[in-house]
Amino acid sequence: MKIVVPVKSVAVLDDEPEIVGGVAVDPDALDRDLNEWDAFSLEEALLLREAAGEGEVVVVTVGDADADEALLACLAKGADRGLRVWDDALEGADALAVAYVLAAAVEREAPDLVLCGVQSSDAVNGATGVALAGYLDLPRAAVVAGIEHDAASGAVTVRRELEGGLVELVRVGLPALLTVQTGGNEPRYANLRALKQAREKPREQRSLAELGLDAGAVAATTGSRVRALAVPERGAGAEMLGGSADDVARRIVEIVGERVS
Amino acid sequence: MAGILVMAETRRGELRDVTLELIAAGRELKAAAGDRLVVAVAAADPSAFAAALGADGVDEVLAVTTPTEHFEPHVAQQALEALIAAERPALVLLAHSIDSLGFGPAVAARRNLGFASDVTALAWDDGPVAVRGAYGDKLRAELDFPGKDCTLLMLRAGSFPSTTRTGEAAPVRAVDVALEDARSAHVAFREPEGGDVDIAQAKFVLAIGRGVGDDAGKVAEFERLAERWGATLAVSRPLVDAGWVSAARQVGQSGKTVKPAVYVALGISGAVQHLAGMRTADTIIAVNTDPEAPIFGVAHYGAAADLFEVAEALQQQLG
């Protein structure tokens, strides 16, 4: 079984970011990390490969050189191979544009399964994976926590976590794309030795042109434009209760008592 | 390209409440967007929802009959693609919900629409303007959609006021859509364990989060505190992920939306997904060690304090 896992090196914002020109964040205010959701989708891929006793897990990212660290982290956890796609024209690309680029990268891998995180912790769109399924015209299930693969029938049965704790079991034939929720597994950690060995694993870099894509066509897929970006005005905020834990508890019991009879 | 198309959301034969929020949000923009608001419902028996969709401002209900009894993303995607092609709306409103996340972005990608998800406010300025969080909700972004004839927006539940039903059924028009077969098969629904607890109905909610630490025994202490106080215990997602508490007690985007008279949050920092499920509570009281925690941005009363010390003091207060 060949599994492609698209991952994102997410931006982690400083507490007091500077906003440039009213629409973008000063890059110096950003740190980078592997997206939390992608740790879970990668873990599902590794578990499926291990259960099958064969197969390949390929991680793909659309990102600049700073995304290499996230890619290496995935290789250290056990992915077999990495691919990073970048072109300066992709700076600020939104979920639809990234999905369009991923579609070209995933298509040439012809995987049995594509496992995305449900969303990224920075953009929180929840859109890239299912947009990718749209471009690739793949059967899909969104927001799954738990995948069982039945090799004989070439299908997976997944647990979809719906609102309010309701679970739906759904069967999807392969090839398919799933978006993976947190909590369905325990992502493994890579030790130092694995991190060192990850550098020896195959890692490709491709430009848009090398994937047969045109920067103008990618830009045309963009779904939105940021016309203003600002630190939200905090409301009046909470009235802070001071004093000892006893004082705080006494006030809370009073406030609750006034409102709940 | 004119008018607004709202995609209704149903589950197990019932209209989901968020649909009425989509209608209310659409109504605000109706005059600017071409003075037409239609609600589409794709289901095995769509006309059954006509009465539930009778609300002010709804001009028509478009009924698409699906071959599947339950939601299936490929069927929903095709239905919406066909509706957009036939009705040519300027704006399509979907819920930012778990089912709609399975097809909304695919429709936007395939039809090259303007697109934004998890939208918390709307405006119109020569076209739709959407407000949403950026960088994990630390910033607020205003988006527009230049060059797009049609824009699909997915609205966060609980961010828009709901609307009341008129009691009269909206006029229904059947729309014949050629639908390919489903590409996935519903197997079963499983009710959450402890599903008999309905935190959404509770008047007084005591919620705990990651701050209680990694000790399942602590959860039991807070259960006793809630019981002693007459509160219903709820949790944020990390405690469900850790397997300590039933998903039926989870508040937030992937859990339930609650609107109690009082919401006491202990050790909850206030991730955007959690705030989505509780920010409309009448009174919010938060205790967290980090004075900068986002929960204090929505709370009415707060204390930057050790939650275990406060919990112990609460136990003593309550006797």
Coordinates of C-alpha atoms in Angstrom, one line a residue:
Chain A
M1 CA 0.0 0.0 0.0
K2 CA 1.3 3.4 -1.0
I3 CA 0.2 6.3 1.2
V4 CA 0.9 10.0 0.6
V5 CA 0.7 12.2 3.6
P6 CA 0.6 16.0 2.8
V7 CA 1.9 18.0 5.7
K8 CA 2.3 21.6 6.6
S9 CA 5.0 23.5 8.4
V10 CA 2.8 25.9 10.3
A11 CA 3.5 29.4 11.5
V12 CA 3.5 29.9 15.2
L13 CA 2.9 33.6 16.0
D14 CA 4.7 35.6 18.7
D15 CA 2.7 37.2 21.4
E16 CA 3.0 40.7 19.9
P17 CA 3.4 40.4 16.2
E18 CA 4.0 43.4 13.9
I19 CA 1.6 43.8 11.1
V20 CA 3.1 45.1 7.9
G21 CA 1.0 47.2 5.5
G22 CA -2.2 46.2 7.3
V23 CA -2.4 42.8 5.6
A24 CA 0.6 40.6 6.6
V25 CA 2.6 39.6 9.6
D26 CA 6.3 40.5 9.9
P27 CA 8.1 37.2 9.2
D28 CA 10.4 37.7 12.2
A29 CA 7.4 37.3 14.4
L30 CA 6.9 33.7 13.2
D31 CA 8.3 30.4 14.3
R32 CA 7.7 27.1 12.5
D33 CA 6.5 23.7 13.6
L34 CA 5.0 20.5 12.1
N35 CA 1.2 21.0 12.1
E36 CA -0.4 19.1 15.1
W37 CA -3.0 17.4 12.9
D38 CA -0.4 16.1 10.5
A39 CA 1.3 14.2 13.3
F40 CA -1.9 12.2 13.6
S41 CA -2.4 11.6 9.9
L42 CA 1.3 10.5 9.6
E43 CA 0.9 8.2 12.5
E44 CA -2.2 6.6 10.8
A45 CA -0.1 6.1 7.7
L46 CA 2.8 4.5 9.6
L47 CA 0.3 2.2 11.5
L48 CA -1.3 1.1 8.2
R49 CA 2.1 0.4 6.6
E50 CA 3.1 -1.6 9.7
A51 CA -0.1 -3.6 9.8
A52 CA 0.2 -4.4 6.1
G53 CA 3.8 -5.4 6.5
E54 CA 4.7 -3.6 3.3
G55 CA 4.2 -0.4 1.5
E56 CA 5.5 3.1 1.3
V57 CA 4.7 6.4 3.1
V58 CA 5.6 9.5 1.2
V59 CA 5.3 12.9 2.9
V60 CA 4.7 15.9 0.7
T61 CA 4.8 19.6 1.6
V62 CA 4.3 22.9 -0.1
G63 CA 6.7 25.3 1.6
D64 CA 9.9 27.2 1.6
A65 CA 13.2 25.9 2.9
D66 CA 12.1 26.4 6.4
A67 CA 9.6 23.6 5.9
D68 CA 12.5 21.1 5.6
E69 CA 12.5 20.7 9.3
A70 CA 8.9 19.5 9.4
L71 CA 9.6 17.2 6.5
L72 CA 12.7 15.8 8.3
A73 CA 10.6 15.3 11.5
C74 CA 8.2 13.1 9.5
L75 CA 11.1 11.1 8.0
A76 CA 12.5 10.6 11.5
K77 CA 9.2 9.3 12.7
G78 CA 9.3 6.7 9.9
A79 CA 8.1 8.1 6.6
D80 CA 10.1 6.6 3.7
R81 CA 10.5 9.6 1.4
G82 CA 9.9 13.3 1.3
L83 CA 8.9 15.8 -1.4
R84 CA 8.9 19.6 -1.0
V85 CA 7.4 21.8 -3.6
W86 CA 8.3 25.5 -3.6
D87 CA 8.3 28.6 -5.8
D88 CA 8.5 32.1 -4.5
A89 CA 5.2 32.8 -6.3
L90 CA 3.6 30.5 -3.7
E91 CA 4.3 33.0 -0.8
G92 CA 0.9 33.5 0.9
A93 CA -0.9 30.9 -1.1
D94 CA -4.3 30.0 0.3
A95 CA -5.8 26.5 0.9
L96 CA -7.2 26.2 -2.6
A97 CA -3.9 27.2 -4.3
V98 CA -1.9 24.8 -2.1
A99 CA -4.4 22.0 -2.8
Y100 CA -4.0 22.7 -6.6
V101 CA -0.2 22.3 -6.3
L102 CA -0.5 19.2 -4.1
A103 CA -2.8 17.7 -6.6
A104 CA 0.0 17.7 -9.2
A105 CA 2.5 16.3 -6.7
V106 CA 0.2 13.6 -5.5
E107 CA -1.0 12.6 -8.9
R108 CA 2.4 11.5 -10.0
E109 CA 2.8 9.3 -7.0
A110 CA -0.5 7.5 -7.8
P111 CA -1.1 6.4 -4.1
D112 CA -3.7 4.1 -2.8
L113 CA -4.5 6.4 0.1
V114 CA -4.0 10.1 0.8
L115 CA -4.1 11.1 4.5
C116 CA -4.3 14.8 5.4
G117 CA -4.8 16.5 8.7
V118 CA -8.3 17.9 9.2
Q119 CA -6.9 21.4 9.5
S120 CA -3.7 23.4 10.2
S121 CA -3.2 25.1 13.5
D122 CA -2.3 28.4 11.9
A123 CA -4.9 28.9 9.1
V124 CA -7.6 26.6 10.6
N125 CA -9.4 26.4 7.2
G126 CA -10.1 22.7 7.3
A127 CA -10.1 22.9 3.5
T128 CA -6.9 21.8 1.9
G129 CA -7.5 18.1 2.2
V130 CA -11.0 18.0 0.8
A131 CA -10.1 20.6 -1.9
L132 CA -7.3 18.2 -2.9
A133 CA -9.9 15.4 -3.1
G134 CA -11.9 17.7 -5.3
Y135 CA -9.1 18.3 -7.7
L136 CA -8.1 14.6 -7.8
D137 CA -11.8 13.6 -8.0
L138 CA -11.1 11.1 -5.2
P139 CA -13.7 9.4 -2.9
R140 CA -13.1 10.8 0.6
A141 CA -14.2 11.0 4.2
A142 CA -13.6 14.0 6.3
V143 CA -12.8 14.2 10.0
V144 CA -11.9 10.6 10.8
A145 CA -10.3 9.2 13.9
G146 CA -9.6 5.5 13.3
I147 CA -9.0 3.6 10.0
E148 CA -9.3 -0.1 9.4
H149 CA -7.9 -1.4 6.1
D150 CA -9.4 -4.5 4.6
A151 CA -6.8 -5.6 2.0
A152 CA -9.0 -8.3 0.6
S153 CA -11.7 -5.9 -0.5
G154 CA -9.4 -2.9 -1.1
A155 CA -11.5 -0.7 1.2
V156 CA -11.1 1.1 4.5
T157 CA -13.7 1.5 7.2
V158 CA -13.3 4.7 9.1
R159 CA -14.7 6.3 12.2
R160 CA -16.0 9.8 11.5
E161 CA -16.4 11.9 14.6
L162 CA -19.5 14.0 14.2
E163 CA -20.7 16.9 16.4
G164 CA -21.7 16.0 19.9
G165 CA -19.7 12.7 20.1
L166 CA -21.9 10.8 17.6
V167 CA -19.7 8.5 15.5
E168 CA -20.4 7.4 12.0
L169 CA -18.8 4.3 10.5
V170 CA -18.2 4.7 6.8
R171 CA -16.7 2.4 4.2
V172 CA -14.7 3.9 1.4
G173 CA -13.0 2.0 -1.5
L174 CA -9.4 2.8 -2.4
P175 CA -8.0 4.9 -3.8
A176 CA -9.4 7.5 -1.4
L177 CA -8.5 10.6 0.6
L178 CA -9.2 10.9 4.4
T179 CA -8.8 13.9 6.7
V180 CA -7.6 12.8 10.1
Q181 CA -8.7 14.3 13.4
T182 CA -6.4 14.5 16.5
G183 CA -6.8 11.9 19.3
G184 CA -7.4 8.8 17.2
N185 CA -3.8 7.5 17.9
E186 CA -0.7 8.5 19.8
P187 CA 1.8 10.0 17.4
R188 CA 5.3 8.6 18.0
Y189 CA 8.3 10.6 18.9
A190 CA 11.6 10.3 17.0
N191 CA 14.8 9.9 19.0
L192 CA 18.0 11.7 18.2
R193 CA 19.4 8.8 16.2
A194 CA 16.3 8.7 14.0
L195 CA 16.5 12.4 13.5
K196 CA 20.1 12.0 12.3
Q197 CA 19.2 9.1 10.0
A198 CA 16.3 11.0 8.5
R199 CA 18.8 13.1 6.7
E200 CA 19.9 10.0 4.8
K201 CA 16.4 9.3 3.5
P202 CA 15.4 10.3 0.0
R203 CA 14.2 13.9 -0.2
E204 CA 13.2 15.7 -3.4
Q205 CA 12.6 19.3 -4.1
R206 CA 10.5 20.4 -7.0
S207 CA 9.6 23.8 -8.5
L208 CA 6.2 24.5 -10.0
A209 CA 7.7 24.2 -13.5
E210 CA 9.1 20.7 -12.7
L211 CA 5.6 19.6 -11.7
G212 CA 4.3 21.0 -15.0
L213 CA 2.5 23.9 -13.3
D214 CA 2.3 27.5 -14.2
A215 CA 2.5 30.2 -11.5
G216 CA -0.3 32.2 -13.1
A217 CA -2.6 29.2 -13.2
V218 CA -1.9 28.5 -9.5
A219 CA -2.7 32.1 -8.6
A220 CA -6.0 31.9 -10.5
T221 CA -7.1 29.1 -8.1
T222 CA -6.7 31.4 -5.1
G223 CA -10.1 31.7 -3.2
S224 CA -9.6 34.9 -1.3
R225 CA -7.6 38.0 -0.7
V226 CA -6.7 39.4 2.7
R227 CA -7.8 43.0 2.6
A228 CA -7.2 43.7 6.3
L229 CA -5.3 42.0 9.1
A230 CA -5.4 43.2 12.7
V231 CA -5.0 42.3 16.3
P232 CA -8.6 41.8 17.4
E233 CA -9.9 44.4 19.8
R234 CA -10.3 42.6 23.1
G235 CA -13.6 43.3 24.7
A236 CA -13.7 44.8 28.1
G237 CA -12.3 41.5 29.1
A238 CA -12.9 39.6 32.2
E239 CA -13.3 41.3 35.6
M240 CA -10.4 39.7 37.4
L241 CA -10.9 38.3 40.8
G242 CA -8.0 38.8 43.1
G243 CA -6.9 37.6 46.5
S244 CA -6.3 34.1 47.8
A245 CA -7.7 30.9 46.4
D246 CA -10.3 31.1 49.2
D247 CA -11.3 34.7 48.2
V248 CA -11.6 33.6 44.6
A249 CA -13.7 30.6 45.4
R250 CA -16.0 32.6 47.7
R251 CA -16.6 35.2 44.9
I252 CA -17.2 32.4 42.3
V253 CA -19.7 30.7 44.6
E254 CA -21.5 34.0 45.1
I255 CA -21.6 34.9 41.4
V256 CA -22.9 31.4 40.5
G257 CA -25.5 31.6 43.4
E258 CA -26.9 34.9 42.0
R259 CA -27.4 33.4 38.6
V260 CA -28.4 29.8 39.2
S261 CA -31.3 29.1 41.5
Chain B
M1 CA -24.7 35.9 -10.7
A2 CA -27.1 37.1 -8.1
G3 CA -28.8 36.0 -5.0
I4 CA -27.9 33.8 -2.0
L5 CA -28.0 30.0 -1.9
V6 CA -28.0 28.5 1.6
M7 CA -27.3 24.8 1.8
A8 CA -29.4 23.2 4.6
E9 CA -27.8 20.6 6.8
T10 CA -29.7 17.5 7.9
R11 CA -28.8 14.5 9.9
R12 CA -31.0 11.4 10.5
G13 CA -34.1 13.1 9.2
E14 CA -33.7 16.3 11.2
L15 CA -32.7 19.8 10.2
R16 CA -29.6 20.8 12.1
D17 CA -30.0 24.1 14.0
V18 CA -27.1 25.8 12.3
T19 CA -29.2 26.0 9.1
L20 CA -31.3 28.7 10.7
E21 CA -28.2 30.6 11.5
L22 CA -27.2 30.4 7.8
I23 CA -30.6 31.7 6.8
A24 CA -30.4 34.6 9.3
A25 CA -26.9 35.5 8.1
G26 CA -28.0 35.3 4.5
R27 CA -31.0 37.6 5.2
E28 CA -28.7 40.3 6.4
L29 CA -27.0 40.4 3.0
K30 CA -30.0 39.6 0.9
A31 CA -30.8 43.2 -0.3
A32 CA -27.2 43.8 -1.3
A33 CA -26.7 40.4 -3.0
G34 CA -29.6 40.6 -5.5
D35 CA -32.7 40.3 -3.3
R36 CA -33.1 36.6 -3.5
L37 CA -32.5 34.0 -0.8
V38 CA -33.1 30.3 -1.5
V39 CA -32.4 27.3 0.7
A40 CA -31.4 24.0 -0.9
V41 CA -31.8 20.7 0.9
A42 CA -30.4 17.5 -0.5
A43 CA -31.8 14.5 1.2
A44 CA -33.6 11.2 0.6
D45 CA -37.0 13.0 1.2
P46 CA -36.2 16.7 0.9
S47 CA -39.7 18.0 0.9
A48 CA -40.1 16.8 4.4
F49 CA -38.0 19.8 5.5
A50 CA -40.2 22.4 3.9
A51 CA -42.0 23.3 7.2
A52 CA -38.8 23.4 9.2
L53 CA -37.3 25.8 6.6
G54 CA -40.2 28.3 6.6
A55 CA -38.4 31.3 7.9
D56 CA -38.5 35.1 7.2
G57 CA -36.7 36.0 4.1
V58 CA -36.6 32.5 2.5
D59 CA -38.0 32.9 -1.1
E60 CA -37.9 29.2 -2.0
V61 CA -36.7 25.8 -0.9
L62 CA -34.9 23.9 -3.6
A63 CA -35.4 20.1 -3.1
V64 CA -32.8 17.7 -4.4
T65 CA -33.6 14.0 -3.9
T66 CA -30.5 11.9 -3.1
P67 CA -30.1 8.2 -3.7
T68 CA -28.5 7.8 -0.2
E69 CA -30.4 8.0 3.1
H70 CA -27.5 9.6 4.9
F71 CA -25.0 12.3 4.1
E72 CA -22.4 11.2 1.5
P73 CA -19.8 13.8 0.5
H74 CA -19.6 12.9 -3.2
V75 CA -23.4 13.1 -3.6
A76 CA -23.5 16.4 -1.7
Q77 CA -20.7 17.8 -3.8
Q78 CA -22.4 17.0 -7.1
A79 CA -25.8 18.3 -5.8
L80 CA -24.2 21.6 -4.8
E81 CA -22.2 21.9 -8.1
A82 CA -25.3 21.3 -10.1
L83 CA -27.3 23.9 -8.0
I84 CA -24.6 26.5 -8.5
A85 CA -24.6 25.9 -12.2
A86 CA -28.4 26.1 -12.5
E87 CA -29.1 29.0 -10.0
R88 CA -26.0 31.0 -10.5
P89 CA -26.0 32.6 -7.0
A90 CA -23.4 35.3 -6.1
L91 CA -23.0 33.8 -2.6
V92 CA -23.3 30.2 -1.2
L93 CA -23.5 29.7 2.5
L94 CA -22.6 26.4 4.2
A95 CA -22.1 25.5 7.8
H96 CA -18.5 25.1 8.9
S97 CA -19.5 21.7 10.1
I98 CA -18.1 18.2 10.0
D99 CA -20.3 17.0 7.1
S100 CA -19.9 20.2 5.1
L101 CA -16.1 20.1 5.5
G102 CA -16.4 16.9 3.4
F103 CA -17.6 18.6 0.3
G104 CA -17.6 22.5 0.5
P105 CA -13.9 22.9 -0.2
A106 CA -14.1 20.4 -3.1
V107 CA -16.9 22.4 -4.7
A108 CA -14.9 25.6 -4.3
A109 CA -11.8 24.1 -5.8
R110 CA -13.6 22.4 -8.7
R111 CA -15.7 25.5 -9.7
N112 CA -12.9 28.0 -9.0
L113 CA -15.1 29.9 -6.5
G114 CA -14.2 32.6 -4.0
F115 CA -13.8 30.7 -0.7
A116 CA -13.4 31.1 3.0
S117 CA -14.2 28.8 5.9
D118 CA -14.7 29.2 9.6
V119 CA -16.2 32.6 8.9
T120 CA -17.4 34.5 12.0
A121 CA -18.9 37.7 10.5
L122 CA -20.1 38.9 7.1
A123 CA -20.4 42.2 5.3
W124 CA -21.0 43.4 1.7
D125 CA -18.8 45.9 0.0
D126 CA -19.4 45.6 -3.8
G127 CA -19.2 41.8 -3.1
P128 CA -19.1 39.6 0.0
V129 CA -16.6 40.3 2.7
A130 CA -15.8 37.6 5.3
V131 CA -14.2 37.9 8.7
R132 CA -12.3 35.0 10.2
G133 CA -9.4 34.3 12.5
A134 CA -5.8 34.1 11.4
Y135 CA -2.8 32.5 13.0
G136 CA -5.0 30.3 15.2
D137 CA -7.4 33.2 15.9
K138 CA -4.7 35.5 17.4
L139 CA -5.4 37.9 14.5
R140 CA -8.6 38.9 12.7
A141 CA -8.6 38.8 8.9
E142 CA -11.0 40.5 6.6
L143 CA -11.2 38.7 3.2
D144 CA -12.6 39.7 -0.1
F145 CA -13.0 37.8 -3.3
P146 CA -11.9 39.9 -6.3
G147 CA -12.7 38.5 -9.7
K148 CA -15.0 35.8 -8.5
D149 CA -18.6 35.6 -9.8
C150 CA -19.6 33.2 -7.0
T151 CA -18.2 32.9 -3.5
L152 CA -18.7 29.9 -1.1
L153 CA -18.5 30.8 2.6
M154 CA -18.6 28.3 5.5
L155 CA -19.9 29.9 8.6
R156 CA -18.9 28.9 12.1
A157 CA -21.9 27.7 14.2
G158 CA -22.9 30.0 17.0
S159 CA -21.4 33.1 15.4
F160 CA -24.6 34.3 13.8
P161 CA -28.0 34.9 15.5
S162 CA -30.5 32.2 14.7
T163 CA -33.9 32.9 13.2
T164 CA -37.3 31.7 14.3
R165 CA -39.5 29.7 12.0
T166 CA -42.6 31.4 10.6
G167 CA -44.6 28.2 11.1
E168 CA -45.6 28.3 7.5
A169 CA -43.9 26.0 5.0
A170 CA -41.7 27.7 2.4
P171 CA -42.6 27.1 -1.2
V172 CA -40.7 24.1 -2.5
R173 CA -39.4 23.5 -6.0
A174 CA -38.0 20.1 -6.9
V175 CA -34.7 20.4 -8.7
D176 CA -33.8 17.4 -10.8
V177 CA -30.1 16.8 -10.6
A178 CA -28.3 13.9 -12.3
L179 CA -26.3 12.4 -9.4
E180 CA -23.6 9.7 -9.8
D181 CA -23.6 7.0 -7.3
A182 CA -22.2 7.5 -3.8
R183 CA -18.5 6.7 -3.4
S184 CA -18.7 5.8 0.2
A185 CA -21.2 3.7 2.2
H186 CA -22.7 4.5 5.5
V187 CA -22.2 1.5 7.8
A188 CA -23.7 2.6 11.1
F189 CA -24.1 5.4 13.7
R190 CA -22.7 4.8 17.1
E191 CA -24.1 6.9 20.0
P192 CA -21.4 8.2 22.4
E193 CA -21.0 6.4 25.7
G194 CA -22.7 8.4 28.3
G195 CA -24.9 9.9 25.6
D196 CA -27.7 10.2 28.0
V197 CA -26.1 13.4 29.4
D198 CA -27.1 16.4 27.3
I199 CA -24.7 19.2 28.3
A200 CA -26.5 21.5 25.8
Q201 CA -29.6 21.6 28.0
A202 CA -27.7 22.4 31.2
K203 CA -28.3 25.7 33.0
F204 CA -25.0 25.5 34.9
V205 CA -21.9 23.9 33.4
L206 CA -18.6 23.2 35.1
A207 CA -16.0 22.7 32.4
I208 CA -12.5 21.4 32.8
G209 CA -9.6 21.2 30.3
R210 CA -6.0 20.4 29.7
G211 CA -5.0 22.3 32.9
V212 CA -6.2 19.4 35.1
G213 CA -3.0 17.6 34.0
D214 CA -2.4 14.0 33.0
D215 CA -4.1 12.2 35.8
A216 CA -7.4 10.5 35.3
G217 CA -8.0 10.5 39.0
K218 CA -8.2 14.3 39.0
V219 CA -11.2 14.1 36.6
A220 CA -13.1 12.1 39.2
E221 CA -12.5 14.9 41.8
F222 CA -14.0 17.5 39.5
E223 CA -16.9 15.1 38.8
R224 CA -17.6 15.2 42.6
L225 CA -17.2 19.0 42.7
A226 CA -19.8 19.4 39.8
E227 CA -22.2 17.0 41.6
R228 CA -21.9 18.8 44.9
W229 CA -22.4 22.2 43.2
G230 CA -25.4 21.0 41.0
A231 CA -23.4 21.6 37.8
T232 CA -23.2 19.5 34.7
L233 CA -19.5 18.5 34.0
A234 CA -18.2 19.3 30.5
V235 CA -14.7 19.1 29.1
S236 CA -12.5 20.5 26.3
R237 CA -11.2 18.2 23.6
P238 CA -7.9 17.1 25.1
L239 CA -9.6 15.2 27.9
V240 CA -11.8 13.3 25.4
D241 CA -8.7 12.6 23.3
A242 CA -7.0 11.2 26.4
G243 CA -9.9 8.8 26.8
W244 CA -10.9 10.0 30.3
V245 CA -14.3 11.5 29.5
S246 CA -17.0 10.6 27.0
A247 CA -17.2 12.7 23.9
A248 CA -20.8 13.4 24.9
R249 CA -19.4 15.9 27.4
Q250 CA -17.2 17.8 25.0
V251 CA -17.9 21.5 24.4
G252 CA -16.6 23.1 21.1
Q253 CA -16.5 22.9 17.4
S254 CA -16.3 19.1 17.3
G255 CA -18.4 18.7 20.4
K256 CA -21.5 20.5 21.4
T257 CA -22.5 24.2 21.6
V258 CA -23.8 25.1 25.0
K259 CA -25.5 28.3 26.2
P260 CA -26.0 27.9 30.0
A261 CA -26.8 30.7 32.5
V262 CA -23.3 30.1 34.0
Y263 CA -20.2 28.5 32.5
V264 CA -17.3 27.9 34.9
A265 CA -14.1 27.0 33.0
L266 CA -11.3 25.5 35.1
G267 CA -7.9 25.0 33.4
I268 CA -9.2 25.8 29.9
S269 CA -7.0 28.1 28.0
G270 CA -9.6 28.9 25.4
A271 CA -8.6 27.4 22.0
V272 CA -10.7 28.8 19.2
Q273 CA -12.4 25.4 18.7
H274 CA -13.5 25.5 22.4
L275 CA -14.6 29.1 22.4
A276 CA -16.9 28.4 19.4
G277 CA -19.0 26.1 21.7
M278 CA -19.4 28.3 24.8
R279 CA -18.9 32.0 24.1
T280 CA -22.6 32.8 24.1
A281 CA -23.1 31.5 27.7
D282 CA -24.8 34.2 29.8
T283 CA -22.0 34.4 32.4
I284 CA -18.6 32.9 31.9
I285 CA -16.2 32.5 34.9
A286 CA -12.7 31.3 34.1
V287 CA -9.8 30.1 36.3
N288 CA -6.5 29.6 34.6
T289 CA -2.8 29.9 35.6
D290 CA -1.9 31.9 32.5
P291 CA -3.2 35.4 32.8
E292 CA -2.8 35.8 29.0
A293 CA -5.1 32.8 28.2
P294 CA -7.6 33.6 25.5
I295 CA -10.4 32.4 27.7
F296 CA -10.2 35.6 29.6
G297 CA -11.1 37.5 26.4
V298 CA -14.6 36.0 26.5
A299 CA -15.0 35.5 30.2
H300 CA -17.0 37.9 32.3
Y301 CA -15.1 37.0 35.5
G302 CA -11.6 35.6 35.6
A303 CA -9.0 34.5 38.1
A304 CA -5.3 33.9 37.2
A305 CA -4.9 31.3 39.9
D306 CA -3.9 27.6 40.5
L307 CA -7.1 25.7 39.6
F308 CA -6.4 22.9 42.1
E309 CA -6.2 25.4 45.0
V310 CA -9.4 27.1 43.8
A311 CA -11.1 23.7 43.3
E312 CA -10.2 22.7 46.9
A313 CA -11.4 26.1 48.2
L314 CA -14.6 25.6 46.2
Q315 CA -15.1 22.1 47.8
Q316 CA -14.7 23.7 51.3
Q317 CA -17.1 26.6 50.5
L318 CA -19.7 24.1 49.3
G319 CA -19.3 22.1 52.5

